[in-house]
C-alpha cells in the first residue's frame, strides 16, 4: 500500500512471515515495524535500545510514585511501534504522541488501529511547538524519534530545543533521542555538547561498528538531571541479538571534546545517510 502523506510518500508493506505485521517506510526510509498480534515486539535494534532506556526509567518513575504508571511523551510517531510496546508492557502508562505528518497519522490509525484502551493520545503538531506550549514537569519520559525522511529536522537540534524538552520533564525524568551519524561524528558530537549544557548526565548507546567509524548508523542518546542506570542499560544492550555498547563518563567526554553547542540560527539537520544505508526496495 502506497500513499502520499504530508512529508513524502509512505508505504505499508506486509511481512510475509507474520500474518498481521507491517513495515512502514517514508521516502524509502524504514520508519516503523508493527505486529498487531504482538505489540510488545520491536523488530528494529534501535527501537529495542530506546525500549531499554524507557523500561529502566519507567521502573524508577513507578517506584517514586508508588507503582503509578509513567507519563510518556513521544515526539514523532511513525506507525506507533514504541507507544504500542509501552502500552503492552506497562498497561498503566499514559502516553502522548506528537506527529507533524497529519496524513501519516490517518494512514496508520486507519490500517493499524490502536486498541481502544491503549492509553495513547495522538496529536498532529510540530514537535518543538508542542514542547514550548506544554505545561512544565508533565512527563517522566520523553522520546525524540523525529525524522523528516531520514534526517533529524534542524529545529530539533539546538540548546533552546533541549531546554524546552527538559522543561516538560519531571525531576529525575529521562530524555532519549534517536540520532544517526557516522565518523567523524560532527552531528552526534554537537548534539552531545548541546544536550550536555542542559542535562548533567548523558550516555550513548550504539553498535561497536558505528562507534568505531566503520559505518553510518543509529545511536541512542539518553539524558537526565539525575544519574542514569548505565550498568543495567549496558547489561541489557549487551544481551541483544545485535549487541551495543553504552558509553558514558570519560569516554563520552573524550568523544564530545571540542564540539560546539548548537543554538537557534546555527542549526542544521542530521547528515544525509549514504545511499542504501536505510532504504528498502
C-alpha positions as semicolon CSV with decimal commas, in nm:
position;residue;x (nm);y (nm);z (nm)
1;X;0,000;0,000;0,000
2;X;0,145;0,335;-0,109
3;X;0,006;0,675;-0,016
4;X;0,115;1,036;-0,044
5;X;0,146;1,190;0,302
6;X;0,234;1,542;0,413
7;X;0,611;1,489;0,401
8;X;0,661;1,244;0,118
9;X;0,541;0,902;0,013
10;X;0,457;0,637;0,271
11;X;0,440;0,263;0,212
12;X;0,291;-0,005;0,433
13;X;0,436;-0,343;0,340
14;X;0,316;-0,672;0,492
15;X;0,560;-0,916;0,647
16;X;0,502;-1,250;0,476
17;X;0,627;-1,435;0,785
18;X;0,383;-1,270;1,027
19;X;0,016;-1,252;0,930
20;X;-0,059;-0,909;1,085
21;X;0,282;-0,744;1,079
22;X;0,369;-0,437;0,871
23;X;0,673;-0,229;0,781
24;X;0,623;0,145;0,733
25;X;0,863;0,340;0,512
26;X;0,858;0,711;0,426
27;X;1,054;0,820;0,121
28;X;1,213;0,475;0,118
29;X;1,350;0,501;0,471
30;X;1,216;0,243;0,720
31;X;1,024;0,419;0,996
32;X;0,842;0,154;1,198
33;X;0,761;-0,214;1,220
34;X;0,436;-0,320;1,388
35;X;0,295;-0,663;1,464
36;X;-0,068;-0,613;1,563
37;X;-0,073;-0,960;1,722
38;X;0,241;-0,892;1,928
39;X;0,254;-0,518;2,008
40;X;0,542;-0,562;2,252
41;X;0,763;-0,692;1,970
42;X;1,029;-0,450;1,844
43;X;1,192;-0,552;1,517
44;X;1,443;-0,268;1,483
45;X;1,751;-0,279;1,705
46;X;1,747;0,097;1,765
47;X;1,389;0,068;1,893
48;X;1,494;-0,211;2,131
49;X;1,765;0,017;2,270
50;X;1,518;0,300;2,324
51;X;1,290;0,049;2,495
52;X;1,572;-0,047;2,734
53;X;1,602;0,320;2,833
54;X;1,226;0,352;2,870
55;X;1,193;0,035;3,074
56;X;1,463;0,124;3,326
57;X;1,338;0,483;3,356
58;X;0,974;0,374;3,388
59;X;1,065;0,139;3,671
60;X;1,225;0,430;3,858
61;X;0,924;0,655;3,797
62;X;0,683;0,388;3,917
63;X;0,890;0,328;4,229
64;X;0,891;0,700;4,308
65;X;0,514;0,723;4,269
66;X;0,408;0,404;4,449
67;X;0,350;0,199;4,136
68;X;0,163;0,458;3,929
69;X;0,233;0,415;3,557
70;X;0,468;0,660;3,386
71;X;0,369;0,956;3,170
72;X;0,548;0,925;2,836
73;X;0,574;1,186;2,559
74;X;0,674;1,066;2,213
75;X;0,793;1,324;1,960
76;X;0,749;1,152;1,625
77;X;0,503;0,871;1,580
78;X;0,562;0,667;1,267
79;X;0,345;0,357;1,297
80;X;0,346;0,394;1,678
81;X;0,561;0,090;1,746
82;X;0,723;0,226;2,065
83;X;0,394;0,355;2,212
84;X;0,236;0,015;2,139
85;X;0,528;-0,156;2,310
86;X;0,496;0,062;2,622
87;X;0,119;0,010;2,635
88;X;0,168;-0,368;2,616
89;X;0,447;-0,388;2,873
90;X;0,326;-0,117;3,114
91;X;-0,055;-0,106;3,093
92;X;-0,084;0,183;3,342
93;X;0,126;0,419;3,129
94;X;-0,028;0,739;2,997
95;X;0,121;0,829;2,659
96;X;0,107;1,128;2,428
97;X;0,231;1,107;2,069
98;X;0,307;1,423;1,870
99;X;0,345;1,364;1,495
100;X;0,374;1,651;1,247
101;X;0,250;1,447;0,950
102;X;-0,129;1,451;0,983
103;X;-0,183;1,235;0,673
104;X;0,060;0,975;0,807
105;X;-0,132;0,959;1,133
106;X;-0,454;0,900;0,938
107;X;-0,292;0,621;0,737
108;X;-0,158;0,448;1,047
109;X;-0,473;0,473;1,256
110;X;-0,688;0,356;0,965
111;X;-0,484;0,047;0,877
112;X;-0,301;-0,028;1,203
113;X;-0,555;0,081;1,466
114;X;-0,469;0,116;1,833
115;X;-0,661;-0,083;2,093
116;X;-0,936;0,133;2,250
117;X;-0,781;0,100;2,598
118;X;-0,422;0,174;2,493
119;X;-0,388;0,496;2,695
120;X;-0,228;0,661;2,391
121;X;-0,336;1,010;2,278
122;X;-0,241;1,125;1,928
123;X;-0,180;1,484;1,823
124;X;-0,088;1,621;1,481
125;X;0,154;1,904;1,560
126;X;0,513;2,018;1,526
127;X;0,728;1,862;1,799
128;X;0,902;2,179;1,913
129;X;0,587;2,390;1,905
130;X;0,417;2,126;2,120
131;X;0,702;2,126;2,371
132;X;0,704;2,501;2,402
133;X;0,331;2,513;2,475
134;X;0,316;2,210;2,706
135;X;0,291;2,251;3,084
136;X;0,613;2,209;3,281
137;X;0,700;1,884;3,460
138;X;0,431;1,697;3,265
139;X;0,608;1,369;3,187
140;X;0,853;1,115;3,322
141;X;0,996;1,005;2,987
142;X;1,044;1,188;2,659
143;X;1,130;1,004;2,337
144;X;1,252;1,209;2,041
145;X;1,236;0,994;1,728
146;X;1,164;1,262;1,471
147;X;1,287;1,226;1,115
148;X;1,200;1,415;0,802
149;X;1,256;1,121;0,570
150;X;1,593;1,002;0,702
151;X;1,716;1,324;0,873
152;X;1,652;1,484;1,211
153;X;1,496;1,829;1,146
154;X;1,726;2,120;1,223
155;X;1,491;2,297;1,467
156;X;1,517;1,995;1,699
157;X;1,894;2,022;1,740
158;X;1,954;2,346;1,936
159;X;2,012;2,421;2,303
160;X;1,684;2,613;2,304
161;X;1,506;2,296;2,195
162;X;1,693;2,097;2,463
163;X;1,577;2,343;2,730
164;X;1,218;2,308;2,608
165;X;1,249;1,929;2,636
166;X;1,398;1,950;2,986
167;X;1,119;2,185;3,099
168;X;0,845;1,925;3,040
169;X;1,029;1,651;3,232
170;X;0,971;1,588;3,600
171;X;1,268;1,571;3,840
172;X;1,456;1,255;3,754
173;X;1,287;1,236;3,414
174;X;1,475;1,091;3,118
175;X;1,511;1,227;2,765
176;X;1,610;0,984;2,490
177;X;1,670;1,054;2,123
178;X;1,736;0,853;1,810
179;X;2,022;1,014;1,618
180;X;2,202;0,892;1,306
181;X;2,559;0,977;1,206
182;X;2,896;0,836;1,100
183;X;3,260;0,918;1,173
184;X;3,387;1,179;1,235
185;X;3,051;1,229;1,414
186;X;3,017;1,603;1,363
187;X;2,641;1,598;1,416
188;X;2,646;1,349;1,704
189;X;2,924;1,532;1,888
190;X;2,739;1,863;1,856
191;X;2,425;1,702;1,998
192;X;2,615;1,559;2,293
193;X;2,764;1,902;2,364
194;X;2,424;2,069;2,326
195;X;2,233;1,828;2,549
196;X;2,520;1,836;2,798
197;X;2,456;2,205;2,867
198;X;2,106;2,117;2,992
199;X;2,136;1,766;3,137
200;X;2,410;1,673;3,382
201;X;2,409;1,301;3,297
202;X;2,438;1,155;2,945
203;X;2,502;0,818;2,792
204;X;2,520;0,694;2,435
205;X;2,413;0,352;2,305
206;X;2,543;0,225;1,971
207;X;2,682;-0,080;1,796
208;X;3,062;-0,107;1,815
209;X;3,093;-0,086;1,435
210;X;2,922;0,255;1,437
211;X;3,131;0,384;1,728
212;X;3,449;0,269;1,552
213;X;3,355;0,465;1,242
214;X;3,305;0,164;1,018
215;X;2,954;0,254;0,907
216;X;2,668;0,502;0,927
217;X;2,406;0,407;1,184
218;X;2,163;0,491;1,461
219;X;2,282;0,595;1,804
220;X;2,057;0,637;2,108
221;X;2,127;0,925;2,343
222;X;1,984;0,924;2,696
223;X;1,998;1,228;2,922
224;X;1,879;1,320;3,269
225;X;1,946;1,560;3,553
226;X;1,996;1,257;3,777
227;X;2,223;0,958;3,733
228;X;2,128;0,712;3,461
229;X;2,127;0,335;3,522
230;X;2,420;0,278;3,289
231;X;2,517;-0,061;3,433
232;X;2,168;-0,200;3,379
233;X;2,148;-0,047;3,032
234;X;2,486;-0,198;2,942
235;X;2,371;-0,540;3,060
236;X;2,051;-0,526;2,855
237;X;2,217;-0,391;2,541
238;X;2,495;-0,649;2,557
239;X;2,234;-0,928;2,566
240;X;2,054;-0,815;2,248
241;X;2,085;-1,018;1,925
242;X;2,299;-0,733;1,789
243;X;2,488;-0,617;2,099
244;X;2,552;-0,250;2,162
245;X;2,787;-0,059;2,388
246;X;2,689;0,206;2,641
247;X;2,935;0,495;2,650
248;X;2,935;0,744;2,940
249;X;3,166;0,936;3,167
250;X;3,521;0,984;3,041
251;X;3,467;0,801;2,712
252;X;3,176;1,028;2,628
253;X;3,368;1,337;2,738
254;X;3,653;1,244;2,501
255;X;3,410;1,197;2,214
256;X;3,247;1,534;2,283
257;X;3,567;1,734;2,344
258;X;3,586;2,044;2,127
259;X;3,232;2,014;1,989
260;X;3,033;2,336;1,969
261;X;2,695;2,387;2,131
262;X;2,426;2,446;1,867
263;X;2,199;2,747;1,908
264;X;1,895;2,864;1,715
265;X;2,017;3,035;1,400
266;X;2,311;2,793;1,368
267;X;2,120;2,467;1,328
268;X;2,142;2,205;1,057
269;X;1,963;1,872;1,010
270;X;2,140;1,543;1,068
271;X;2,359;1,428;0,778
272;X;2,221;1,261;0,467
273;X;2,268;0,885;0,503
274;X;2,484;0,714;0,241
275;X;2,288;0,557;-0,039
276;X;2,142;0,228;0,076
277;X;2,211;0,288;0,447
278;X;1,845;0,259;0,544
279;X;1,640;0,235;0,227
280;X;1,435;-0,072;0,139
281;X;1,327;-0,173;-0,209
